[in-house]
Amino acid sequence: MPGLLRGIARTAAVAGTATAVSNRVSRRQSGRWAQQDQQAYAQQDTRPPQQYAAPAPAEAPPLADDMRSKIDQLKELGALKEQGILTEAEFAQQKSRLLGA
């Protein structure tokens, strides 16, 4: 019988050791996975959703070159009238000629 007891004791020791090692490996893997989950969670984008600004109102269409030149000429006529070089009647006549009215 002593050989049989020795075999049972050896089997129990091996089984106990294997169980302890297996449990330790399982705990280490669980810890690593938990750590990876925490890192992934920490790296998630925590910024609030981006707010988009309303589109800018459409700008007035650019003036054609001839319109700009008319505006410049009207400014010159106004300046000449203010300086007293043109009378009110001359200013009105030049303005109507310029505007084509």
XYZ file of N, CA and C in Angstrom:
303
model
N 0.779 -1.195 0.000
C 0.000 0.000 0.000
C 0.832 1.276 0.000
N 2.007 1.249 0.598
C 2.769 2.488 0.635
C 3.027 3.034 -0.768
N 3.178 2.208 -1.768
C 3.396 2.720 -3.127
C 2.159 3.387 -3.679
N 1.031 2.845 -3.325
C -0.222 3.424 -3.795
C -0.446 4.792 -3.163
N -0.154 4.928 -1.877
C -0.316 6.219 -1.201
C 0.674 7.253 -1.745
N 1.883 6.785 -2.032
C 2.874 7.695 -2.590
C 2.386 8.204 -3.953
N 1.804 7.369 -4.795
C 1.299 7.767 -6.108
C 0.131 8.740 -5.992
N -0.739 8.466 -5.027
C -1.884 9.373 -4.825
C -1.387 10.730 -4.324
N -0.415 10.721 -3.412
C 0.130 11.972 -2.880
C 0.814 12.767 -3.982
N 1.562 12.064 -4.819
C 2.240 12.751 -5.914
C 1.211 13.347 -6.876
N 0.163 12.613 -7.217
C -0.880 13.110 -8.109
C -1.571 14.318 -7.499
N -1.840 14.269 -6.222
C -2.486 15.393 -5.543
C -1.586 16.622 -5.567
N -0.288 16.424 -5.354
C 0.651 17.547 -5.368
C 0.738 18.159 -6.759
N 0.811 17.307 -7.775
C 0.888 17.804 -9.150
C -0.397 18.524 -9.521
N -1.534 17.972 -9.180
C -2.820 18.577 -9.501
C -2.984 19.904 -8.766
N -2.572 19.932 -7.510
C -2.665 21.175 -6.734
C -1.777 22.265 -7.309
N -0.564 21.885 -7.691
C 0.361 22.846 -8.287
C -0.191 23.358 -9.616
N -0.721 22.464 -10.432
C -1.278 22.852 -11.739
C -2.458 23.792 -11.553
N -3.283 23.523 -10.578
C -4.439 24.386 -10.317
C -3.973 25.768 -9.866
N -2.982 25.816 -8.997
C -2.474 27.099 -8.505
C -1.863 27.918 -9.647
N -1.103 27.258 -10.497
C -0.481 27.952 -11.636
C -1.554 28.440 -12.594
N -2.521 27.602 -12.873
C -3.597 27.973 -13.791
C -4.377 29.182 -13.265
N -4.658 29.166 -11.958
C -5.376 30.305 -11.372
C -4.560 31.586 -11.454
N -3.266 31.478 -11.220
C -2.399 32.661 -11.279
C -2.347 33.226 -12.695
N -2.250 32.349 -13.692
C -2.227 32.787 -15.088
C -3.539 33.475 -15.441
N -4.639 32.914 -14.991
C -5.955 33.514 -15.276
C -6.074 34.903 -14.653
N -5.609 35.057 -13.410
C -5.674 36.370 -12.756
C -4.806 37.395 -13.480
N -3.600 36.983 -13.902
C -2.707 37.908 -14.619
C -3.327 38.350 -15.943
N -3.938 37.413 -16.676
C -4.573 37.768 -17.946
C -5.750 38.708 -17.717
N -6.524 38.445 -16.706
C -7.660 39.323 -16.395
C -7.178 40.729 -16.055
N -6.099 40.793 -15.285
C -5.533 42.100 -14.939
C -5.037 42.850 -16.160
N -4.372 42.142 -17.068
C -3.882 42.797 -18.294
C -5.035 43.296 -19.151
N -6.065 42.486 -19.281
C -7.211 42.886 -20.109
C -7.927 44.084 -19.494
N -8.026 44.092 -18.174
C -8.666 45.219 -17.502
C -7.853 46.490 -17.715
N -6.526 46.355 -17.646
C -5.653 47.513 -17.857
C -5.785 48.028 -19.286
N -5.846 47.125 -20.256
C -6.016 47.531 -21.648
C -7.361 48.228 -21.849
N -8.402 47.721 -21.210
C -9.717 48.359 -21.305
C -9.686 49.767 -20.726
N -8.990 49.935 -19.592
C -8.896 51.260 -18.980
C -8.138 52.225 -19.875
N -7.062 51.758 -20.493
C -6.293 52.621 -21.389
C -7.121 53.007 -22.608
N -7.851 52.051 -23.160
C -8.689 52.340 -24.321
C -9.777 53.345 -23.960
N -10.342 53.191 -22.767
C -11.382 54.115 -22.322
C -10.802 55.510 -22.119
N -9.591 55.588 -21.562
C -8.953 56.887 -21.316
C -8.591 57.580 -22.620
N -8.320 56.812 -23.656
C -7.920 57.406 -24.936
C -9.108 57.820 -25.786
N -10.311 57.465 -25.360
C -11.482 57.854 -26.134
C -11.576 59.361 -26.190
N -12.137 59.847 -27.285
C -12.286 61.283 -27.481
C -13.392 61.788 -26.563
N -13.017 62.596 -25.575
C -13.989 63.101 -24.620
C -14.428 64.515 -24.937
N -14.028 65.029 -26.098
C -14.452 66.380 -26.476
C -15.933 66.358 -26.828
N -16.616 67.469 -26.568
C -18.024 67.528 -26.964
C -18.124 67.540 -28.487
N -19.261 67.154 -29.033
C -19.395 67.154 -30.486
C -19.155 68.556 -31.045
N -18.542 68.601 -32.186
C -18.174 69.884 -32.777
C -19.414 70.611 -33.267
N -19.480 71.876 -32.917
C -20.578 72.726 -33.369
C -20.123 73.428 -34.652
N -20.956 73.385 -35.640
C -20.618 74.024 -36.895
C -21.264 75.401 -36.952
N -20.499 76.359 -37.410
C -21.012 77.718 -37.528
C -21.937 77.817 -38.735
N -22.866 78.725 -38.631
C -23.773 78.953 -39.752
C -22.974 79.530 -40.913
N -23.353 79.217 -42.134
C -22.606 79.763 -43.259
C -22.696 81.287 -43.277
N -21.635 81.891 -43.711
C -21.584 83.348 -43.778
C -22.603 83.844 -44.800
N -23.212 84.982 -44.527
C -24.175 85.499 -45.501
C -23.461 85.800 -46.818
N -24.198 85.634 -47.859
C -23.616 85.860 -49.191
C -23.223 87.325 -49.335
N -22.061 87.540 -49.859
C -21.594 88.900 -50.068
C -22.277 89.491 -51.284
N -22.333 90.810 -51.278
C -22.906 91.482 -52.438
C -22.022 91.184 -53.645
N -22.618 90.993 -54.800
C -21.795 90.715 -55.966
C -20.854 91.879 -56.232
N -19.650 91.576 -56.650
C -18.699 92.658 -56.887
C -19.212 93.586 -57.983
N -18.919 94.839 -57.769
C -19.344 95.825 -58.760
C -18.508 95.680 -60.019
N -19.147 95.849 -61.120
C -18.424 95.807 -62.384
C -17.513 97.030 -62.452
N -16.504 96.919 -63.277
C -15.539 98.018 -63.386
C -16.203 99.320 -63.812
N -17.178 99.235 -64.734
C -17.824 100.475 -65.175
C -18.642 101.089 -64.042
N -19.227 100.266 -63.163
C -19.979 100.798 -62.027
C -19.031 101.468 -61.048
N -17.857 100.852 -60.834
C -16.866 101.460 -59.939
C -16.410 102.808 -60.487
N -16.179 102.832 -61.770
C -15.715 104.098 -62.342
C -16.799 105.170 -62.219
N -18.076 104.775 -62.346
C -19.163 105.747 -62.179
C -19.205 106.257 -60.745
N -19.024 105.340 -59.800
C -19.026 105.757 -58.393
C -17.867 106.713 -58.126
N -16.699 106.379 -58.658
C -15.538 107.260 -58.482
C -15.799 108.627 -59.102
N -16.404 108.632 -60.277
C -16.700 109.914 -60.948
C -17.718 110.718 -60.147
N -18.736 110.043 -59.586
C -19.707 110.749 -58.750
C -19.042 111.348 -57.519
N -18.094 110.615 -56.925
C -17.369 111.151 -55.772
C -16.572 112.389 -56.168
N -15.953 112.336 -57.335
C -15.189 113.493 -57.813
C -16.101 114.684 -58.055
N -17.278 114.420 -58.658
C -18.232 115.505 -58.890
C -18.692 116.117 -57.568
N -18.966 115.252 -56.563
C -19.370 115.751 -55.250
C -18.280 116.592 -54.615
N -17.026 116.155 -54.773
C -15.910 116.925 -54.209
C -15.777 118.275 -54.909
N -15.957 118.300 -56.248
C -15.869 119.563 -56.988
C -16.991 120.510 -56.565
N -18.188 119.945 -56.327
C -19.310 120.780 -55.889
C -19.042 121.351 -54.505
N -18.491 120.534 -53.604
C -18.197 121.010 -52.254
C -17.122 122.098 -52.268
N -16.189 121.986 -53.195
C -15.123 122.984 -53.284
C -15.621 124.279 -53.930
N -16.827 124.232 -54.490
C -17.385 125.425 -55.122
C -17.003 125.559 -56.580
N -16.370 124.569 -57.141
C -15.963 124.626 -58.549
C -17.183 124.404 -59.442
N -18.103 123.529 -59.031
C -19.325 123.275 -59.783
C -20.513 123.873 -59.038
N -21.451 124.409 -59.800
C -22.691 124.887 -59.196
C -23.626 123.707 -59.023
N -24.720 123.953 -58.329
C -25.710 122.892 -58.118
C -26.283 122.423 -59.443
N -26.531 123.321 -60.353
C -27.094 122.969 -61.661
C -26.086 122.160 -62.477
N -24.813 122.566 -62.458
C -23.782 121.837 -63.198
C -23.610 120.423 -62.617
N -23.648 120.359 -61.301
C -23.514 119.051 -60.640
C -24.660 118.135 -61.049
N -25.902 118.641 -61.024
C -27.073 117.843 -61.386
C -26.984 117.411 -62.847
N -26.538 118.304 -63.721
C -26.421 117.975 -65.146
C -25.372 116.870 -65.365
N -24.219 116.987 -64.743
C -23.159 115.989 -64.913
C -23.562 114.642 -64.300
N -24.274 114.731 -63.190
C -24.718 113.508 -62.525
C -25.733 112.772 -63.406
N -26.681 113.491 -63.965
C -27.684 112.825 -64.822
C -27.031 112.282 -66.083
N -26.035 112.993 -66.647
C -25.318 112.494 -67.814
C -24.547 111.226 -67.473
N -23.926 111.224 -66.317
C -23.126 110.082 -65.890
C -24.003 108.838 -65.630
N -25.137 109.050 -65.010
C -26.023 107.950 -64.676
C -26.918 107.546 -65.847
N -26.920 108.337 -66.901
C -27.706 107.999 -68.099
C -29.199 108.222 -67.893
N -29.565 109.084 -66.992
C -30.991 109.334 -66.753
C -31.476 110.537 -67.510
